[in-house]
PDB file of C-alpha atoms and ligand atoms in Angstrom:
ATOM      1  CA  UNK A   1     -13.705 -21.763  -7.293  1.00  0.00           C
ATOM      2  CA  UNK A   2     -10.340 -20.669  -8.149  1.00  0.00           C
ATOM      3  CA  UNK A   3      -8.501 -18.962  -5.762  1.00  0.00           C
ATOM      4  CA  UNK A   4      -7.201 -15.166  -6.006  1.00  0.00           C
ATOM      5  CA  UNK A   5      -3.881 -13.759  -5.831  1.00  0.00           C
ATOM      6  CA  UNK A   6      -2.405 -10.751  -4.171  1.00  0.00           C
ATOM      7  CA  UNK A   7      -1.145  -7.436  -5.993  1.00  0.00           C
ATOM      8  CA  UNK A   8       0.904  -5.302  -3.854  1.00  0.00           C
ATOM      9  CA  UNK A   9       1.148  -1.133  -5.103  1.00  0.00           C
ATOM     10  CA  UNK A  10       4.416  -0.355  -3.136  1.00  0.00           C
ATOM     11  CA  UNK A  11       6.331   3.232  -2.807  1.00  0.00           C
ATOM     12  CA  UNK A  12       7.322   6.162  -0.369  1.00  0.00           C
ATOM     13  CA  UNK A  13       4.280   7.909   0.884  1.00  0.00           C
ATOM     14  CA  UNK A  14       3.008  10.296  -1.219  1.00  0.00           C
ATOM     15  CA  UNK A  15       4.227   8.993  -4.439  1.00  0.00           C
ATOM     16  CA  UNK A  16       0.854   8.515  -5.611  1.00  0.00           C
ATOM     17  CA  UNK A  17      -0.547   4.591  -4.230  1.00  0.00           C
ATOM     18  CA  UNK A  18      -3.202   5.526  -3.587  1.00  0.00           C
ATOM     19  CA  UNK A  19      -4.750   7.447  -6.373  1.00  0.00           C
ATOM     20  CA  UNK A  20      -3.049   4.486  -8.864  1.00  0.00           C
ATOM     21  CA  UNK A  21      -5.172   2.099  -6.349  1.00  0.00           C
ATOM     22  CA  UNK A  22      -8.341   4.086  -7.449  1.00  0.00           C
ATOM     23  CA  UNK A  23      -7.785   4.048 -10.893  1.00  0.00           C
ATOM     24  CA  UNK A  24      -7.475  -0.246 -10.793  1.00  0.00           C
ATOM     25  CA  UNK A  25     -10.813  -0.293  -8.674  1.00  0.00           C
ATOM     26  CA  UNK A  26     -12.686   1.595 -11.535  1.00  0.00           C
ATOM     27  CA  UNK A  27     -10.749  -0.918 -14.524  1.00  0.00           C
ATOM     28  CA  UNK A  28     -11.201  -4.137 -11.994  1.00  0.00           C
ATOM     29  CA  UNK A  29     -14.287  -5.277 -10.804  1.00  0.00           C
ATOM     30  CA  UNK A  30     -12.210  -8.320  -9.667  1.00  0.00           C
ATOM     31  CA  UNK A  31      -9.631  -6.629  -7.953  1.00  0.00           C
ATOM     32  CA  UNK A  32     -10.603  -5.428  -3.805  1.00  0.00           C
ATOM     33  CA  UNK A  33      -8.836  -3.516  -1.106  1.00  0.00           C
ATOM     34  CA  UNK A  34      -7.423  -5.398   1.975  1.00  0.00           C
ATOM     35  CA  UNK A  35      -8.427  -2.557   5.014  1.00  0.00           C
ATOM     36  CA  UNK A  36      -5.377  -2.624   6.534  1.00  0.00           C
ATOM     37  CA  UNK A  37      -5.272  -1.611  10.453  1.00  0.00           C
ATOM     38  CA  UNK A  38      -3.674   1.116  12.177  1.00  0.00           C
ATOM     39  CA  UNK A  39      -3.419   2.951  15.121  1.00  0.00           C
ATOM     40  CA  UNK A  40      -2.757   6.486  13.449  1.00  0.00           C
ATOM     41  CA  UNK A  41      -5.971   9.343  13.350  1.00  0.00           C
ATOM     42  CA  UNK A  42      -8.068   9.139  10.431  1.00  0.00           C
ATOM     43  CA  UNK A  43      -8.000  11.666   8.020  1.00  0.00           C
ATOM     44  CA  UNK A  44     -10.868  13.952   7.504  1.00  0.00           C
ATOM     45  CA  UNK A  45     -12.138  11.930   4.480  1.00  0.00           C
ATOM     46  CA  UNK A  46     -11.351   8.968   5.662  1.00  0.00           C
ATOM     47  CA  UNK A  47     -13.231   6.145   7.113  1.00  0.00           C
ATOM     48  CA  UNK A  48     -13.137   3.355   9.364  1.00  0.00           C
ATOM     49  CA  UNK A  49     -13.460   0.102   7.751  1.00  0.00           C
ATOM     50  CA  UNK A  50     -13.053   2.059   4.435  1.00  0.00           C
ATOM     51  CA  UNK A  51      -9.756   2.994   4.395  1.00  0.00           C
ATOM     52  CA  UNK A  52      -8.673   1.345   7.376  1.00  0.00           C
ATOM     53  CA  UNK A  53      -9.416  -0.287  10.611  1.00  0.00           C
ATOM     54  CA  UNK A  54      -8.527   2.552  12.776  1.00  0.00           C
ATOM     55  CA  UNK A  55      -7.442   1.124  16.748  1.00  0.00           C
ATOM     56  CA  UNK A  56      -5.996   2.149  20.014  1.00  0.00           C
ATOM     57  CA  UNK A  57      -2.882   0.847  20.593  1.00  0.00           C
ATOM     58  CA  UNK A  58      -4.029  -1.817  22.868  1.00  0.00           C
ATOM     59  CA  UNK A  59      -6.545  -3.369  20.208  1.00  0.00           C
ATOM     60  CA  UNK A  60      -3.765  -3.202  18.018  1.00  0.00           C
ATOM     61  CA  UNK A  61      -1.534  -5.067  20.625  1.00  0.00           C
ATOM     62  CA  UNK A  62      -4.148  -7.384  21.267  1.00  0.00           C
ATOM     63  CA  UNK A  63      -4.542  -8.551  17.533  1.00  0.00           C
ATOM     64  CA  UNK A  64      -0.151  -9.395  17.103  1.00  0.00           C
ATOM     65  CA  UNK A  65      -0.928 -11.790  20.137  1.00  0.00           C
ATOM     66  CA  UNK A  66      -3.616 -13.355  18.781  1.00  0.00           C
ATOM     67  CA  UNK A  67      -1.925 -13.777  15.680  1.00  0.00           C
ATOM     68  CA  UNK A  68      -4.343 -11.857  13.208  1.00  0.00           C
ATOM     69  CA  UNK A  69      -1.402 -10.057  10.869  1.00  0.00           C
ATOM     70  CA  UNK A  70       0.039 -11.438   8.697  1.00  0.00           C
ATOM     71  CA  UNK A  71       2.688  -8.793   8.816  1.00  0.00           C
ATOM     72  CA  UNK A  72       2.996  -5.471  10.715  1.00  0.00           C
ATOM     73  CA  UNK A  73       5.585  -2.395  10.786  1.00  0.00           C
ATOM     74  CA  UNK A  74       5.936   0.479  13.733  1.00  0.00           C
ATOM     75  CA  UNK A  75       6.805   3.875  12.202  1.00  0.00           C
ATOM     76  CA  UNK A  76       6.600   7.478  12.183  1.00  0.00           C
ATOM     77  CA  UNK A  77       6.600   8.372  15.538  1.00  0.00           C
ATOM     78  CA  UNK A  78       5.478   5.194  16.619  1.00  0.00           C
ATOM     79  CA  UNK A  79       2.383   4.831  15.031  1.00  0.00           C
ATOM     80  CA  UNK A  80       1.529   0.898  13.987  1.00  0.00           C
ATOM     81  CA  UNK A  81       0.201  -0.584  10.327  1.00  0.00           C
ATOM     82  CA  UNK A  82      -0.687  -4.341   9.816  1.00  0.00           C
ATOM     83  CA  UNK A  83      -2.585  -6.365   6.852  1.00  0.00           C
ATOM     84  CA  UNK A  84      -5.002  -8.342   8.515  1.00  0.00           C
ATOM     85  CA  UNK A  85      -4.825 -12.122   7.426  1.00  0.00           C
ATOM     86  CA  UNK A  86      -9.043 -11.919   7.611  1.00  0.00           C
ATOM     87  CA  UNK A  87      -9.161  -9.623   5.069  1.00  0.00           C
ATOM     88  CA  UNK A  88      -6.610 -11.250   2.774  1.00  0.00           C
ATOM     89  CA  UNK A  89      -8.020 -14.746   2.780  1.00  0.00           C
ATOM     90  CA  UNK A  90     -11.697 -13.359   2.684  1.00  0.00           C
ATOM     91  CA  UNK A  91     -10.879 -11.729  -0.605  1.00  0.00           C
ATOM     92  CA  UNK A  92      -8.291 -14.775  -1.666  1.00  0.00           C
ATOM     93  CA  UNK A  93     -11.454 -17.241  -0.962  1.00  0.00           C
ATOM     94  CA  UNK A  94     -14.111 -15.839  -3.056  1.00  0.00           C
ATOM     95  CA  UNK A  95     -11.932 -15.549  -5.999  1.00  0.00           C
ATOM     96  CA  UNK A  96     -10.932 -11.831  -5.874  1.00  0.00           C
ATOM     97  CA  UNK A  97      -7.624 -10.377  -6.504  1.00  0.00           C
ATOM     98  CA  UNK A  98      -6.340  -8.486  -3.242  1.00  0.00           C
ATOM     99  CA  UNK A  99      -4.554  -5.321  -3.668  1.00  0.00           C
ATOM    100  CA  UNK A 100      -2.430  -4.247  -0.580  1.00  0.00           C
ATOM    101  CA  UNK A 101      -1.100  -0.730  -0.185  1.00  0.00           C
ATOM    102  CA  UNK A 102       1.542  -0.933   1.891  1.00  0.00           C
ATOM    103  CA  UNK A 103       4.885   0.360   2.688  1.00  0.00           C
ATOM    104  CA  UNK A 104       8.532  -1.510   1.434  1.00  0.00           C
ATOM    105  CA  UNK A 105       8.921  -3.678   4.795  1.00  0.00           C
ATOM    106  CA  UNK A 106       6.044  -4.987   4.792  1.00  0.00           C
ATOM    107  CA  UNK A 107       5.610  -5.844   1.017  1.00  0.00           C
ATOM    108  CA  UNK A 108       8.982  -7.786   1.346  1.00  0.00           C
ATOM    109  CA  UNK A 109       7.412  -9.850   3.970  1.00  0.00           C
ATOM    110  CA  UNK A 110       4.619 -10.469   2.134  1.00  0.00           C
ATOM    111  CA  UNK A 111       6.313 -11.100  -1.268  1.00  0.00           C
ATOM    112  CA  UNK A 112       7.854 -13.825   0.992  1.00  0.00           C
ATOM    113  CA  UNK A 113       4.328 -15.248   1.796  1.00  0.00           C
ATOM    114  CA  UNK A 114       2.608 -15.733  -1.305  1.00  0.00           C
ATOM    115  CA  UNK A 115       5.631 -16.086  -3.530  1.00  0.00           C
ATOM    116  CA  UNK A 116       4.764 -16.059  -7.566  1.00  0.00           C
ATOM    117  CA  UNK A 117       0.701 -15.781  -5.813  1.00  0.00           C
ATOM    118  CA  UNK A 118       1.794 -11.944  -5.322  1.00  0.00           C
ATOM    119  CA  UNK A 119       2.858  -9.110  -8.243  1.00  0.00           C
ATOM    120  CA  UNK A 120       4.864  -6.614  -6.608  1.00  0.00           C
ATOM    121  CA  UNK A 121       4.989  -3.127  -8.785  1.00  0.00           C
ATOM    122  CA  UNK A 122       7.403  -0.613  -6.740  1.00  0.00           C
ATOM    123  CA  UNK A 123       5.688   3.137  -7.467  1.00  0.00           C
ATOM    124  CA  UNK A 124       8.719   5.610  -7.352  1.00  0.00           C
ATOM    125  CA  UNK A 125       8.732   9.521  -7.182  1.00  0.00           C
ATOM    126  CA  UNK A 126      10.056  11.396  -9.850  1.00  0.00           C
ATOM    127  CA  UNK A 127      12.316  12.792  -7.332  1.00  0.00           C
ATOM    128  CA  UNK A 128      12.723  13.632  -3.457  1.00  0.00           C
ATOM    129  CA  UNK A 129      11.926  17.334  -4.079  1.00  0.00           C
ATOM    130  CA  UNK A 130       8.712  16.201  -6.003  1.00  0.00           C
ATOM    131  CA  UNK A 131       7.428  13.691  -3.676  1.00  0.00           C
ATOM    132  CA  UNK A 132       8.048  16.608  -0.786  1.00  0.00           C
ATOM    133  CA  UNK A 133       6.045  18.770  -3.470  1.00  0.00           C
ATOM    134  CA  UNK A 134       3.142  16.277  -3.698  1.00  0.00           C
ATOM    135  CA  UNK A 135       3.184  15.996   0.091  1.00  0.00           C
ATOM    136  CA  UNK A 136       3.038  19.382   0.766  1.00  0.00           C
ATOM    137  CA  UNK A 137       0.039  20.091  -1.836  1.00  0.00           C
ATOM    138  CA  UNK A 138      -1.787  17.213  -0.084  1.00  0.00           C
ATOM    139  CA  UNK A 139      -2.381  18.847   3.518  1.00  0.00           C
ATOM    140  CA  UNK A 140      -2.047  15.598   5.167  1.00  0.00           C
ATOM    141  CA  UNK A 141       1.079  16.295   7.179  1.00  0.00           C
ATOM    142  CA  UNK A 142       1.979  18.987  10.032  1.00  0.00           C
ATOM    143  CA  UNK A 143       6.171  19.560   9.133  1.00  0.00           C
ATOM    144  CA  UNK A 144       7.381  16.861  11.574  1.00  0.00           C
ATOM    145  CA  UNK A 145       5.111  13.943   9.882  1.00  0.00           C
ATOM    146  CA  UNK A 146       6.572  16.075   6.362  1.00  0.00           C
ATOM    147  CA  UNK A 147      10.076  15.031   7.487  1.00  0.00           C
ATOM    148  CA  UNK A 148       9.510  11.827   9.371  1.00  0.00           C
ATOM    149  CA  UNK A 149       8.166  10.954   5.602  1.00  0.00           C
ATOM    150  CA  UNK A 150      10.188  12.177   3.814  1.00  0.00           C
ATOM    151  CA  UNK A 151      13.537  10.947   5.710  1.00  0.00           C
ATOM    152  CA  UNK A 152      11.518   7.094   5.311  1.00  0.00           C
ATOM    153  CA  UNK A 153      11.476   7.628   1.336  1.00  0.00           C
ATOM    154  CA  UNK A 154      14.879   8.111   1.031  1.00  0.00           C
ATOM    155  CA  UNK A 155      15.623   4.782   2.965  1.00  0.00           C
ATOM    156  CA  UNK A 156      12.777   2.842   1.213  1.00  0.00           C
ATOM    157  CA  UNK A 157      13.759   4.105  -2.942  1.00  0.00           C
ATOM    158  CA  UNK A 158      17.159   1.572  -1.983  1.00  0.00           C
ATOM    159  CA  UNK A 159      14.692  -1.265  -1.798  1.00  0.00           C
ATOM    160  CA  UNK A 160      13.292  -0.750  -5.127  1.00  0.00           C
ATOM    161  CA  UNK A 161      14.911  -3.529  -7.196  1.00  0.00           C
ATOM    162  CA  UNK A 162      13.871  -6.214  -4.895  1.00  0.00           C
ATOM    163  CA  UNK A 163      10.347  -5.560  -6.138  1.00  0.00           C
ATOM    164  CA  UNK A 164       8.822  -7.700  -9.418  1.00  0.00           C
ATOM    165  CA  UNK A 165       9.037  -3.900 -11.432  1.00  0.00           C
ATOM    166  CA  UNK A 166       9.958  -0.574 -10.723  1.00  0.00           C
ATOM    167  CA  UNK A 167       7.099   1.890 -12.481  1.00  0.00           C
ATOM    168  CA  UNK A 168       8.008   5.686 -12.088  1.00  0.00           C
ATOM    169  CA  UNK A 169       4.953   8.008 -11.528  1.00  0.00           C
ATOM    170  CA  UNK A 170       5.905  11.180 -13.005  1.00  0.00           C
ATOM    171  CA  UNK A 171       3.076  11.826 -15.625  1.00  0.00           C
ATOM    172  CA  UNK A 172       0.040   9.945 -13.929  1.00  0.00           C
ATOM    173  CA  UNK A 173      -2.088   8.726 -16.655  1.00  0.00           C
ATOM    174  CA  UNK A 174       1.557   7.356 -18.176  1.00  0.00           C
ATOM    175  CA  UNK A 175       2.180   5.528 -14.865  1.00  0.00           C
ATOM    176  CA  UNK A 176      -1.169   4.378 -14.787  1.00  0.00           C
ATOM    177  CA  UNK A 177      -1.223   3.077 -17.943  1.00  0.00           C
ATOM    178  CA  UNK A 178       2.219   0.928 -16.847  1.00  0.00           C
ATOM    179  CA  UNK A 179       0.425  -0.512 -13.922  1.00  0.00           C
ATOM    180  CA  UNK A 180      -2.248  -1.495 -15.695  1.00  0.00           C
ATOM    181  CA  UNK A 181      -0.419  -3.673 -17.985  1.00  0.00           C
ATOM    182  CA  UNK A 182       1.615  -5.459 -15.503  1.00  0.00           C
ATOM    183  CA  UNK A 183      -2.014  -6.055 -13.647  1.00  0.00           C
ATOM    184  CA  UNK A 184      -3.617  -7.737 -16.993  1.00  0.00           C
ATOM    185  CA  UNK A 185      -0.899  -9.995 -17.332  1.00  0.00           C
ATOM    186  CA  UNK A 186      -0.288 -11.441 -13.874  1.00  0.00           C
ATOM    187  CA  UNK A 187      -4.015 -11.531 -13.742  1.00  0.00           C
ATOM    188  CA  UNK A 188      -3.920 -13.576 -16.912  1.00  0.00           C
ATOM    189  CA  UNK A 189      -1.042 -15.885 -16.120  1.00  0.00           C
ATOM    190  CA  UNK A 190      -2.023 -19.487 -14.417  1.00  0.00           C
TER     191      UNK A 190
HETATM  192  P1  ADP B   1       0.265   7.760  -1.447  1.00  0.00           P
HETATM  193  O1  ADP B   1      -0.989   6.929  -1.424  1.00  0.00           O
HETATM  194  O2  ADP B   1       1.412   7.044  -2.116  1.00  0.00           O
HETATM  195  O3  ADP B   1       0.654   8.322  -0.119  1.00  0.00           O
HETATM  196  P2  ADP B   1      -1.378   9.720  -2.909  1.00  0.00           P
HETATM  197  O4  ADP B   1      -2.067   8.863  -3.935  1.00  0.00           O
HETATM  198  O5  ADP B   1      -2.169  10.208  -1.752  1.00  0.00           O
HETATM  199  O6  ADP B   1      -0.018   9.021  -2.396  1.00  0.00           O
HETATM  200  O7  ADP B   1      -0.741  10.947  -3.704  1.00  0.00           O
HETATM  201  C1  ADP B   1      -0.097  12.013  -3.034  1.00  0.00           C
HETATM  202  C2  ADP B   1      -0.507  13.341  -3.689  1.00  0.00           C
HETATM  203  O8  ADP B   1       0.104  13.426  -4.985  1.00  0.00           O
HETATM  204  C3  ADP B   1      -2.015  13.454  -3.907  1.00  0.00           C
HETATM  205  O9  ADP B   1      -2.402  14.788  -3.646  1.00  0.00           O
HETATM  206  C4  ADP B   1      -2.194  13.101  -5.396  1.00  0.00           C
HETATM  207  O10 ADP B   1      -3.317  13.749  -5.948  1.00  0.00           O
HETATM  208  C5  ADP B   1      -0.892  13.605  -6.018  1.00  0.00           C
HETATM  209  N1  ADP B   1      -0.415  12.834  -7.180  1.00  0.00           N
HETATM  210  C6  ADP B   1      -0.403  11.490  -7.341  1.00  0.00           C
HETATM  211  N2  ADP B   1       0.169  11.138  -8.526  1.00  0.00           N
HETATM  212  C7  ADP B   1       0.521  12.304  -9.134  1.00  0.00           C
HETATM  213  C8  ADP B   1       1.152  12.615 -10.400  1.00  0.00           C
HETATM  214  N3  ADP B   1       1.550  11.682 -11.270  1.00  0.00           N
HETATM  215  N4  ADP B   1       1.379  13.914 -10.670  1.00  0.00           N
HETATM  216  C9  ADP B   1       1.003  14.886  -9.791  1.00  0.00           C
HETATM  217  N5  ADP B   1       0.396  14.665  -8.594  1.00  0.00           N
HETATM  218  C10 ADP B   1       0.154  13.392  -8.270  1.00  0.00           C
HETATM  219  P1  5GP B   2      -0.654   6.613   5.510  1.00  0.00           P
HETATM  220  O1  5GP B   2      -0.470   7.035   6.935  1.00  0.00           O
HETATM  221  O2  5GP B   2      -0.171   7.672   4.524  1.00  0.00           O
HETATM  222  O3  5GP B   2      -2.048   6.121   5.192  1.00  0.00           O
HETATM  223  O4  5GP B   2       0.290   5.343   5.282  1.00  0.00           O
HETATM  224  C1  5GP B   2       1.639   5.407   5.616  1.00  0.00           C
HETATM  225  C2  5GP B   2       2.340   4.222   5.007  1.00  0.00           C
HETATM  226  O5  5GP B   2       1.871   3.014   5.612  1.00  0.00           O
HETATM  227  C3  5GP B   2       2.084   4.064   3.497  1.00  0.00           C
HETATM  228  O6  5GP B   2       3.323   3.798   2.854  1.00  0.00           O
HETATM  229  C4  5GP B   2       1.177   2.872   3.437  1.00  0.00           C
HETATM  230  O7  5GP B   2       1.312   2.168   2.211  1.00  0.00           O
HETATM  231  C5  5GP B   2       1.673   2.051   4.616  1.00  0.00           C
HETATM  232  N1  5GP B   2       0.726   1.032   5.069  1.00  0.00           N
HETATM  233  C6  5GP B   2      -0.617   1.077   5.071  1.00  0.00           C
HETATM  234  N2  5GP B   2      -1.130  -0.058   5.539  1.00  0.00           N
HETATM  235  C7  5GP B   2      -0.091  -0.871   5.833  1.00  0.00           C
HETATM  236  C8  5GP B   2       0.026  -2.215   6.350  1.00  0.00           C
HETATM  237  O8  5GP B   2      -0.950  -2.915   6.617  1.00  0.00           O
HETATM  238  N3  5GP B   2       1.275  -2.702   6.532  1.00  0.00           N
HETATM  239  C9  5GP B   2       2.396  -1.983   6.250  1.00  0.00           C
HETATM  240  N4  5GP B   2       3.565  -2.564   6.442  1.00  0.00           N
HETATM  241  N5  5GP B   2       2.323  -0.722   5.756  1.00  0.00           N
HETATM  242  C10 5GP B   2       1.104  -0.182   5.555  1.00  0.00           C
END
């Protein structure tokens, strides 16, 4: 069987990953979600295994020894992210394209990994007083997360270029319509 590749959705929270992701999952029946872990609360509508593994610290700590990430990032207030190798190569194996949302560090080091095997699409706000807008409309975040996020996005937009393309999400369906494109045609190259 031939083997998958990896599509990364990359941008400062709250510029809109996730609700891009959902839109590829209803166009793609070949395209699935690595669950990444973390050691952050779930949201209210969130759930484990769903939207991510959710561990303590420790089980967190035990999986870097043992080797199961293939990358990992510490942020916002300390809390831990990682994309489990298991889930990549599950979905790599049985022919499925992987999509990873994850933040700019952490793409990088996996754009290093898989190489031409990976599209990269950088998802950027409109602007910073947007993104806080979006953020703020979306409940998630007491005001210290707000600015812990918000202080990250500024760092992370100076990264954008070293991405495969740079897709702004002002007008979703617009945006949407970008991503899609790029998606056909990696998933149509050899
Ligand atoms: P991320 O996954 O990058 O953190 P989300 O997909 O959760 O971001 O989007 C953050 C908020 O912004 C959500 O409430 C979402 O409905 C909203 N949103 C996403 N894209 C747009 C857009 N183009 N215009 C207006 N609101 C948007
Ligand atoms: P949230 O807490 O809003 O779900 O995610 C915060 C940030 O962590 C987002 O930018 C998200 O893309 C990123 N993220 C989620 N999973 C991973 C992961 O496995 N690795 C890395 N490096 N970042 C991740």
């Amino acid at each position: 069987m031939k083997k998958g590749k990896v599509i990364i959705l990359v941008a400062p929270s709250g510029t809109g990953k996730s609700t891009l992701a959902r839109m590829l999952f209803e166009d793609f029946e070949n395209l699935k979600f690595s669950v990444s872990a973390t050691t952050r609360l779930p949201r209210e509508d969130e759930e484990n295994g769903v939207h991510y593994h959710f561990l303590s610290d420790q089980e967190f700590n035990e999986k870097i020894s043992s080797g199961d990430f293939l990358e990992w990032e510490e942020f916002y207030g300390g809390k831990k992210y990682g994309t489990l190798l298991s889930e990549v190569d599950k979905q790599l194996n049985s022919g499925y394209f992987v999509l990873l949302d994850i933040e700019v560090k952490g793409a990088i080091n996996i754009k290093e990994i898989y190489g031409d095997e990976c599209l990269s699409l950088f998802i950027k706000p409109p602007s910073i007083d947007i993104l806080k807008q979006r953020l703020t409309d979306r409940g998630t975040e007491d005001n210290e997360t707000l600015a812990l996020r918000l202080e990250r996005a500024k760092e992370e937009l100076t990264y954008a270029d070293r991405f495969d393309q740079v897709i702004i999400n002002d007008d979703l369906e617009t945006a949407y319509q970008e991503v899609k494109k790029a998606v056909v045609k990696f998933m149509n190259q050899n």
